PDB file of C-alpha atoms in Angstrom:
ATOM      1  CA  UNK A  38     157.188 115.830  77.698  1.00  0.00           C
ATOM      2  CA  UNK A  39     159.761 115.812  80.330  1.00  0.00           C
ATOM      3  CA  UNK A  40     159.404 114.663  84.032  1.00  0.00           C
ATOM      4  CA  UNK A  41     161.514 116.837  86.512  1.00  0.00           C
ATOM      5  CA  UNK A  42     163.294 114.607  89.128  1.00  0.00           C
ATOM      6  CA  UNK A  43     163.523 116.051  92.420  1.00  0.00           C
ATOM      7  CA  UNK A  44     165.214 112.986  94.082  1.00  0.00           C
ATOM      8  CA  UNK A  45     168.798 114.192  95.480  1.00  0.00           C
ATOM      9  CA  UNK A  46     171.428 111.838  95.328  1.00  0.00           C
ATOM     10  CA  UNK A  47     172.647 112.533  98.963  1.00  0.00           C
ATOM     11  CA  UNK A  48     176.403 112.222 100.097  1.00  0.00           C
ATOM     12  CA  UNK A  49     176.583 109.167 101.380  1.00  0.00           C
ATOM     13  CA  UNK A  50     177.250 109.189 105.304  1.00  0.00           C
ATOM     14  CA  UNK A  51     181.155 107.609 106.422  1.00  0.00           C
ATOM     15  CA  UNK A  52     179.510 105.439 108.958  1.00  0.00           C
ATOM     16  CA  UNK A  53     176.962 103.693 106.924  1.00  0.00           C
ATOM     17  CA  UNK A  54     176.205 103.330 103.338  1.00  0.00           C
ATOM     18  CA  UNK A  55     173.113 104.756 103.163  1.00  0.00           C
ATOM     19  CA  UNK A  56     170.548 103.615 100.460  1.00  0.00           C
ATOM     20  CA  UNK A  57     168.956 106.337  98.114  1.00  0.00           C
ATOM     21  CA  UNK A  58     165.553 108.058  99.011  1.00  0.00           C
ATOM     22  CA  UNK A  59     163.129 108.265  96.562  1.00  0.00           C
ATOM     23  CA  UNK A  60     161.681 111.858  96.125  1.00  0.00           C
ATOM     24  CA  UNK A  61     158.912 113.651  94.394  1.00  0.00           C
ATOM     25  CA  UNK A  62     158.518 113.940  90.721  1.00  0.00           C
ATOM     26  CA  UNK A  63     156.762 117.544  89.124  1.00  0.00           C
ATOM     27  CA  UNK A  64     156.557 118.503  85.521  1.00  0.00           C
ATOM     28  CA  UNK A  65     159.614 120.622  84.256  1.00  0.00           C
ATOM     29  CA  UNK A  66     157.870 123.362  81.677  1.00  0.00           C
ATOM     30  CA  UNK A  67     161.477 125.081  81.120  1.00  0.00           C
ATOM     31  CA  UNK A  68     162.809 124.591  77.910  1.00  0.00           C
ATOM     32  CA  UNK A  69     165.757 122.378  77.783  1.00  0.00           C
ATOM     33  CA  UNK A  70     168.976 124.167  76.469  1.00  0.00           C
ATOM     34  CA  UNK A  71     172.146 123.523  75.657  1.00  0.00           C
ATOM     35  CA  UNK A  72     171.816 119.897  74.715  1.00  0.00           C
ATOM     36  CA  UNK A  73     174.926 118.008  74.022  1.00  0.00           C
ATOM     37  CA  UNK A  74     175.664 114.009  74.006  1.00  0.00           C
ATOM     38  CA  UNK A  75     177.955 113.151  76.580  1.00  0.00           C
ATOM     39  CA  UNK A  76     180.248 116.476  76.789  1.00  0.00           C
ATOM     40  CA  UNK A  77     183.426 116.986  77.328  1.00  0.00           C
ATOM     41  CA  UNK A  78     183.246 118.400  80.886  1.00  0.00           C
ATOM     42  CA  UNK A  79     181.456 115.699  81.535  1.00  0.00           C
ATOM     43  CA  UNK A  80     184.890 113.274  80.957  1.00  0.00           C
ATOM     44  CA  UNK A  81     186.659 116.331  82.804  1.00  0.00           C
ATOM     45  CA  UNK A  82     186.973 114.756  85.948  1.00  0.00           C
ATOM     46  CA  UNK A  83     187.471 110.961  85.086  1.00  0.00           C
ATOM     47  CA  UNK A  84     189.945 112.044  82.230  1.00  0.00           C
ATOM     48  CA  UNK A  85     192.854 113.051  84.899  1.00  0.00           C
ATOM     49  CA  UNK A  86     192.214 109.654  86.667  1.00  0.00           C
ATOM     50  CA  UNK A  87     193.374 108.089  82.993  1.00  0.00           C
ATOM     51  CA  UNK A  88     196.490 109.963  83.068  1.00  0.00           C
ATOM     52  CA  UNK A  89     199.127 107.705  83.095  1.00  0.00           C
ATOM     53  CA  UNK A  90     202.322 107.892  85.326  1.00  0.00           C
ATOM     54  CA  UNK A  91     205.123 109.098  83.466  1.00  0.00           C
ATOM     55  CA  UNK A  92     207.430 107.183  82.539  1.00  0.00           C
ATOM     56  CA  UNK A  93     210.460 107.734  85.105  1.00  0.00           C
ATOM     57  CA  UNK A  94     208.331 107.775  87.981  1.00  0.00           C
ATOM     58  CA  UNK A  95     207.899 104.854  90.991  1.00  0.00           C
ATOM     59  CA  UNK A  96     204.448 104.584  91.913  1.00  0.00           C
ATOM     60  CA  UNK A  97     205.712 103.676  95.196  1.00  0.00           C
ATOM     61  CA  UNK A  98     207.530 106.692  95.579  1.00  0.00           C
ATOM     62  CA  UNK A  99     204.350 108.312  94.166  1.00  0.00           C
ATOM     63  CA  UNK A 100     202.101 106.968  96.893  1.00  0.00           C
ATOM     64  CA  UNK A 101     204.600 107.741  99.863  1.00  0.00           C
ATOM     65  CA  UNK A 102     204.737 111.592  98.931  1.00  0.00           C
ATOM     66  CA  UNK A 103     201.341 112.219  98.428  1.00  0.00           C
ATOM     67  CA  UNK A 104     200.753 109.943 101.741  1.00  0.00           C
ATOM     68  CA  UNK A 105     203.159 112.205 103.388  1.00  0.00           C
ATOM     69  CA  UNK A 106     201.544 115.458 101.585  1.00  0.00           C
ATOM     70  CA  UNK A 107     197.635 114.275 102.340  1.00  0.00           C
ATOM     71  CA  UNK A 108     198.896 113.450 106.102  1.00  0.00           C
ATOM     72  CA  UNK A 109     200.583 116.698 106.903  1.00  0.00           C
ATOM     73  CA  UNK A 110     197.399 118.799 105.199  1.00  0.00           C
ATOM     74  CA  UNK A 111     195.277 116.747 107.153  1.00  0.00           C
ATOM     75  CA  UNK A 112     197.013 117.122 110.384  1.00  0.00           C
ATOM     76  CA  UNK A 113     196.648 121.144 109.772  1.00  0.00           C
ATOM     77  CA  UNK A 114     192.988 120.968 110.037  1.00  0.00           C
ATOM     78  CA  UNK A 115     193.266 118.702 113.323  1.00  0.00           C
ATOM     79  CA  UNK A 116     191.591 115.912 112.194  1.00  0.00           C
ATOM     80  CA  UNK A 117     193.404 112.204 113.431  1.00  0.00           C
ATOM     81  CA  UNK A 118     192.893 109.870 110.299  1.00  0.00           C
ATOM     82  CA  UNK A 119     195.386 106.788 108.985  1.00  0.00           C
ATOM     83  CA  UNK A 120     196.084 107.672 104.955  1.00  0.00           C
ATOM     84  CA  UNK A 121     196.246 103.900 103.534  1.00  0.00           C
ATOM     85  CA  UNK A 122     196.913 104.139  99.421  1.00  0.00           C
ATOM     86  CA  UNK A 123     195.747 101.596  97.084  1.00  0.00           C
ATOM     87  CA  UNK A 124     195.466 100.422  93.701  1.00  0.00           C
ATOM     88  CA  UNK A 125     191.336 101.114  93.636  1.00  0.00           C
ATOM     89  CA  UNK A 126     189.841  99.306  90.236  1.00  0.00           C
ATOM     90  CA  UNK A 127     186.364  99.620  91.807  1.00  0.00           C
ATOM     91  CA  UNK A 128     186.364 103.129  90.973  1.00  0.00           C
ATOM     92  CA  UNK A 129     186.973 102.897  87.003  1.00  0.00           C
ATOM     93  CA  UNK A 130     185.258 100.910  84.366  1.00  0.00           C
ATOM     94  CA  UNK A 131     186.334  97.332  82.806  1.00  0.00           C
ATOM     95  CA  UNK A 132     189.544  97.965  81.001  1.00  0.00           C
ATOM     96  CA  UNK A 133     190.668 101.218  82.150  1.00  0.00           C
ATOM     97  CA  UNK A 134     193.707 101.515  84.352  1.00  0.00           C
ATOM     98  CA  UNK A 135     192.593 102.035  88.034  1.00  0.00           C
ATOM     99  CA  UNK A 136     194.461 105.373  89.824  1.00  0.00           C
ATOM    100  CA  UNK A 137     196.393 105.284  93.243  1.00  0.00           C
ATOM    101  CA  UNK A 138     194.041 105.788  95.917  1.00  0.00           C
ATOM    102  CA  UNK A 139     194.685 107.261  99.451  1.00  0.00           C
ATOM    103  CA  UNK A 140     192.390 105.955 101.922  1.00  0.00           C
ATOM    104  CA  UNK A 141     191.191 108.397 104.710  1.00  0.00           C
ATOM    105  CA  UNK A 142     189.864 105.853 107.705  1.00  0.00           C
ATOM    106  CA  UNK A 143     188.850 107.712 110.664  1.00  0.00           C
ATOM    107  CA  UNK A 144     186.288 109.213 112.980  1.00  0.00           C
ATOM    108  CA  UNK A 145     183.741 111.594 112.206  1.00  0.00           C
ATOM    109  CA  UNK A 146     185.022 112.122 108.846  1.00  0.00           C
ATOM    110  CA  UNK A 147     182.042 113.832 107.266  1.00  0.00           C
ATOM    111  CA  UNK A 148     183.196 116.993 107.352  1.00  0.00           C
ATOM    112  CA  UNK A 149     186.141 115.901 104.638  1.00  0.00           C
ATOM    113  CA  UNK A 150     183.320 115.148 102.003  1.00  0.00           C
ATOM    114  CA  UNK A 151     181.476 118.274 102.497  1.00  0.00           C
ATOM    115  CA  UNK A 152     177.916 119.189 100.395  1.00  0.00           C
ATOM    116  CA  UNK A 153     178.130 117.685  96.661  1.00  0.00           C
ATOM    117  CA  UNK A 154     181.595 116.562  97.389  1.00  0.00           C
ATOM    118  CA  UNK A 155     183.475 119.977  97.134  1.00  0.00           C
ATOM    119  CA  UNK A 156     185.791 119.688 100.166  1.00  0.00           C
ATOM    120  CA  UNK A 157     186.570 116.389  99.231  1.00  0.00           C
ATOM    121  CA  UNK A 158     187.417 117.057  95.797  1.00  0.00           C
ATOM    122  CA  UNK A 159     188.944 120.640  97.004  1.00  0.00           C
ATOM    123  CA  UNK A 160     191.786 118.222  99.551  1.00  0.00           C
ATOM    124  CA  UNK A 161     192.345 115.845  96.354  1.00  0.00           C
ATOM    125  CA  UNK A 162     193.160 118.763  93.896  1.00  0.00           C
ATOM    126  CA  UNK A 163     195.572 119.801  96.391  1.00  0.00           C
ATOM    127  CA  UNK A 164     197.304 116.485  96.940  1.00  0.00           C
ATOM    128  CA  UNK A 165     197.627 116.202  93.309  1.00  0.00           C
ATOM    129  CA  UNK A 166     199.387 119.881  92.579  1.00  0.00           C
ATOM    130  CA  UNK A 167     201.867 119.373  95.366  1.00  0.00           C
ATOM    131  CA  UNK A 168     203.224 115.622  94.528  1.00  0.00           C
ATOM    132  CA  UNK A 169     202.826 116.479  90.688  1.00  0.00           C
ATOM    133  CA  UNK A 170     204.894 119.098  91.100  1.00  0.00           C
ATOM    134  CA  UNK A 171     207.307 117.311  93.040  1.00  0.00           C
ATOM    135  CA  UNK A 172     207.344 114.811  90.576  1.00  0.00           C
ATOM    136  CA  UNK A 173     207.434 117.222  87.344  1.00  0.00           C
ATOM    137  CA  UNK A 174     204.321 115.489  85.686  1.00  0.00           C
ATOM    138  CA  UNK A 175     200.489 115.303  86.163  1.00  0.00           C
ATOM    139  CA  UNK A 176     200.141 112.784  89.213  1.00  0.00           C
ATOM    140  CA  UNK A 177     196.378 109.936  88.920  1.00  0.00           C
ATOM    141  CA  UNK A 178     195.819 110.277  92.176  1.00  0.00           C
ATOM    142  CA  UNK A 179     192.183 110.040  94.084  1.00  0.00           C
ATOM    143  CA  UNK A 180     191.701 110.697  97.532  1.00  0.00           C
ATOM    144  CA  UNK A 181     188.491 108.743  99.188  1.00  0.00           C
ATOM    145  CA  UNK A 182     187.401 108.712 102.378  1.00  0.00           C
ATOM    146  CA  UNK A 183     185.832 105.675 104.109  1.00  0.00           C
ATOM    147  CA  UNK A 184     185.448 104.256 100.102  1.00  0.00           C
ATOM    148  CA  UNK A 185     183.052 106.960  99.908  1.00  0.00           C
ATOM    149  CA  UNK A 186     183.587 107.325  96.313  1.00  0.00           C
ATOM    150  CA  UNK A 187     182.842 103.498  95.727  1.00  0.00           C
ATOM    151  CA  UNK A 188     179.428 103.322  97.403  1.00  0.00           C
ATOM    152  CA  UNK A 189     178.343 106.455  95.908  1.00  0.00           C
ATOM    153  CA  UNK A 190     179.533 105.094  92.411  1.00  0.00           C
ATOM    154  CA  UNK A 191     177.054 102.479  93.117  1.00  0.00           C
ATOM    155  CA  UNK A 192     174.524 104.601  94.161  1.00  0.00           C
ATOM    156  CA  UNK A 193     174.592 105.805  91.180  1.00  0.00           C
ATOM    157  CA  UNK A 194     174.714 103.562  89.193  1.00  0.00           C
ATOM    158  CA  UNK A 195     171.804 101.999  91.050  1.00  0.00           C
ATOM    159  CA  UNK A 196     169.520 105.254  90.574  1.00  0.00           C
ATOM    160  CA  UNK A 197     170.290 105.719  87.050  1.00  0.00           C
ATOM    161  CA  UNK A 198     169.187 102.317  86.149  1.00  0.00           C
ATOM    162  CA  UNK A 199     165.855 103.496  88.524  1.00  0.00           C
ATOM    163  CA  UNK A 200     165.586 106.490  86.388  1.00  0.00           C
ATOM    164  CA  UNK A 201     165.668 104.863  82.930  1.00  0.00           C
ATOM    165  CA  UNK A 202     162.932 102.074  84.099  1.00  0.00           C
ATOM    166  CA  UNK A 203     160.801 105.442  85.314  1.00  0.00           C
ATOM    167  CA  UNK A 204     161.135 106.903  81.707  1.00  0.00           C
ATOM    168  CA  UNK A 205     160.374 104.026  79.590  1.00  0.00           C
ATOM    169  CA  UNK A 206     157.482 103.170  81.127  1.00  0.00           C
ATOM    170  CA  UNK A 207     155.886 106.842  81.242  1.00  0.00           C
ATOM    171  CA  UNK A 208     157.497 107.554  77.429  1.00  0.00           C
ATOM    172  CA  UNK A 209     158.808 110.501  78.583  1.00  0.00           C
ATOM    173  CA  UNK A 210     162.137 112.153  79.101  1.00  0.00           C
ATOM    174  CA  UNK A 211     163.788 112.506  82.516  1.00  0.00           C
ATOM    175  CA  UNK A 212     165.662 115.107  84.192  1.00  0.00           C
ATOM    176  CA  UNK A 213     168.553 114.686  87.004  1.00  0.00           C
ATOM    177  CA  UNK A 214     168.891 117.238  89.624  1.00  0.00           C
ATOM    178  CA  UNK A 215     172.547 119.088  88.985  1.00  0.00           C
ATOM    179  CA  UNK A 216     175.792 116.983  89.303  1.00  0.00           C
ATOM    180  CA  UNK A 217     179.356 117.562  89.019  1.00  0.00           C
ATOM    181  CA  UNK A 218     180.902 116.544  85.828  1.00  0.00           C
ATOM    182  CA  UNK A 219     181.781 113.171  87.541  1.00  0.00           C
ATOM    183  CA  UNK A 220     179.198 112.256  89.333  1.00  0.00           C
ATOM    184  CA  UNK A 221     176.902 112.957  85.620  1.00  0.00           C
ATOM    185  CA  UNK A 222     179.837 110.787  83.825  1.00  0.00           C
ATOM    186  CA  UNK A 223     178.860 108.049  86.204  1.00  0.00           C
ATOM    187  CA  UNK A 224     175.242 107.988  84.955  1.00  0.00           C
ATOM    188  CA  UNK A 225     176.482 108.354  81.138  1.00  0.00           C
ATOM    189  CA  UNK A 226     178.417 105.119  81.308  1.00  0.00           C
ATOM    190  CA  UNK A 227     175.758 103.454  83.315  1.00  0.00           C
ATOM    191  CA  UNK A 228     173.081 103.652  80.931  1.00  0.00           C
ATOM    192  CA  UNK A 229     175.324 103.718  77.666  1.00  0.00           C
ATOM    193  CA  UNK A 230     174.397 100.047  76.533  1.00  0.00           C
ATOM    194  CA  UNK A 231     170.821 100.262  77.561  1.00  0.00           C
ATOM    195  CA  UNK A 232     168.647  99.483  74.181  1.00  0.00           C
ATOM    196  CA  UNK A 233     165.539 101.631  75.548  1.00  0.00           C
ATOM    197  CA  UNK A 234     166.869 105.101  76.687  1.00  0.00           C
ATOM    198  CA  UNK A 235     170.023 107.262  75.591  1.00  0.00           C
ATOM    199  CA  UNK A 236     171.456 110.288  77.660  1.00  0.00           C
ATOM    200  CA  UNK A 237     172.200 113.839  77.244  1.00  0.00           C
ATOM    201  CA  UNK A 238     173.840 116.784  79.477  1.00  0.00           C
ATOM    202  CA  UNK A 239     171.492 119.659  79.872  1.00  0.00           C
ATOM    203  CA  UNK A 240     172.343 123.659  80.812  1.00  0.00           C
ATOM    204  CA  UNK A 241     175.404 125.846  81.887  1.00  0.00           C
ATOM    205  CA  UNK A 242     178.369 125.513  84.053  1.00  0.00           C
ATOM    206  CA  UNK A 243     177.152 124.294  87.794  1.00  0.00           C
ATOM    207  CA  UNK A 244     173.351 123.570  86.656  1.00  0.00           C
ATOM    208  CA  UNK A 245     174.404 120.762  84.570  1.00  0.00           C
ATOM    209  CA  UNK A 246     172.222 117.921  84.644  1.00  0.00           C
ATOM    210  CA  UNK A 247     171.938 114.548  83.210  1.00  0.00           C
ATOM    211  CA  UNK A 248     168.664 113.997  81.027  1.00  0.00           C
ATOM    212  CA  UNK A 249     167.343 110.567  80.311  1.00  0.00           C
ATOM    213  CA  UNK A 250     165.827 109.849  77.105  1.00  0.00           C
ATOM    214  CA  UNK A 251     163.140 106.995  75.761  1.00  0.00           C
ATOM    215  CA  UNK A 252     164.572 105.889  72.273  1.00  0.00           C
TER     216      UNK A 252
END
């Protein structure tokens, strides 16, 4: 048996950290395809945070061109923001080396997140092709806006843990609505250790979704 979860995992808004809603819960009769533990695409996203710097490169000089890159892109689209970089090891997991972080702080920055994260992601992928190619190697770089990425890293975290309480006691298996690979490597790692309920990704390309599993 499967339970369908309907609860969205909303962007969180800039101004306040908004807690999660609880949503409504129908029986999923589709067969579940595509099974695989953990996949690749899942790690897609959080793999080019690992990347280290080469070898040759400053990470000061690092942070001031894709400072000056993010700034300039940011001043194109008329939006007045400060760009603050940081070393961010809330966004990683105990033991892994946290990436270089550039800070949008602003107002009425919402529209830089955009639905499921897209324009958000769309401005970092852009940071990190111009200073990588400036710099002749793949660049770790995040770019977060309002620490964004850190509340809704505990947001998930939080529902996850929801999630896997809902399918242990009901004995049956849970489905997530769609996430990007990140946002479903985030509930992976969450529940990884728990002794009552595994994970596994579920469907094709941007239907993706995380299931949870009573052992």
């Amino acid at each position: 048996d499967t339970i369908q979860i309907a609860e969205a995992v909303p962007d969180v808004p800039v101004e306040v950290p908004a807690p999660m809603e609880e949503a409504a819960v129908e029986e999923d009769t589709d067969a579940v395809e595509e099974e695989s533990v953990i996949d690749d695409d899942d790690y897609a996203e959080e793999d080019e945070l690992e990347t280290p710097f080469a070898a040759t490169d400053s990470d000061s000089d690092v942070a001031n061109i894709a400072k000056s890159y993010l700034e300039e892109l940011l001043e194109y689209m008329g939006i007045e923001a400060t760009v603050t970089p940081r070393i961010a090891p809330d966004l990683v997991d105990p033991g892994e080396e946290p990436p270089l972080v550039l800070d949008v702080t602003g107002k009425d920055l919402g529209i830089l997140i955009g639905r499921r994260s897209e324009t958000l992601q769309a401005l970092q992928y852009m940071v990190r092709l111009m200073v990588s190619k400036d710099m002749q190697s793949w660049q770790r770089i995040v770019v977060d806006v309002e620490s964004y990425r850190a509340r809704r890293r505990r947001s998930l975290s939080q529902m996850a843990k929801r999630m896997a309480e809902r399918a242990v006691a009901s004995g049956e298996r849970v489905v997530m609505e769609s996430m990007s690979a990140y946002d479903r490597r985030i509930i992976h790692v969450a529940l990884r250790d728990h002794p009552d309920v595994f994970t596994k990704s579920i469907g094709r390309e941007s239907n993706r979704k995380v299931t949870i599993i009573p052992k």
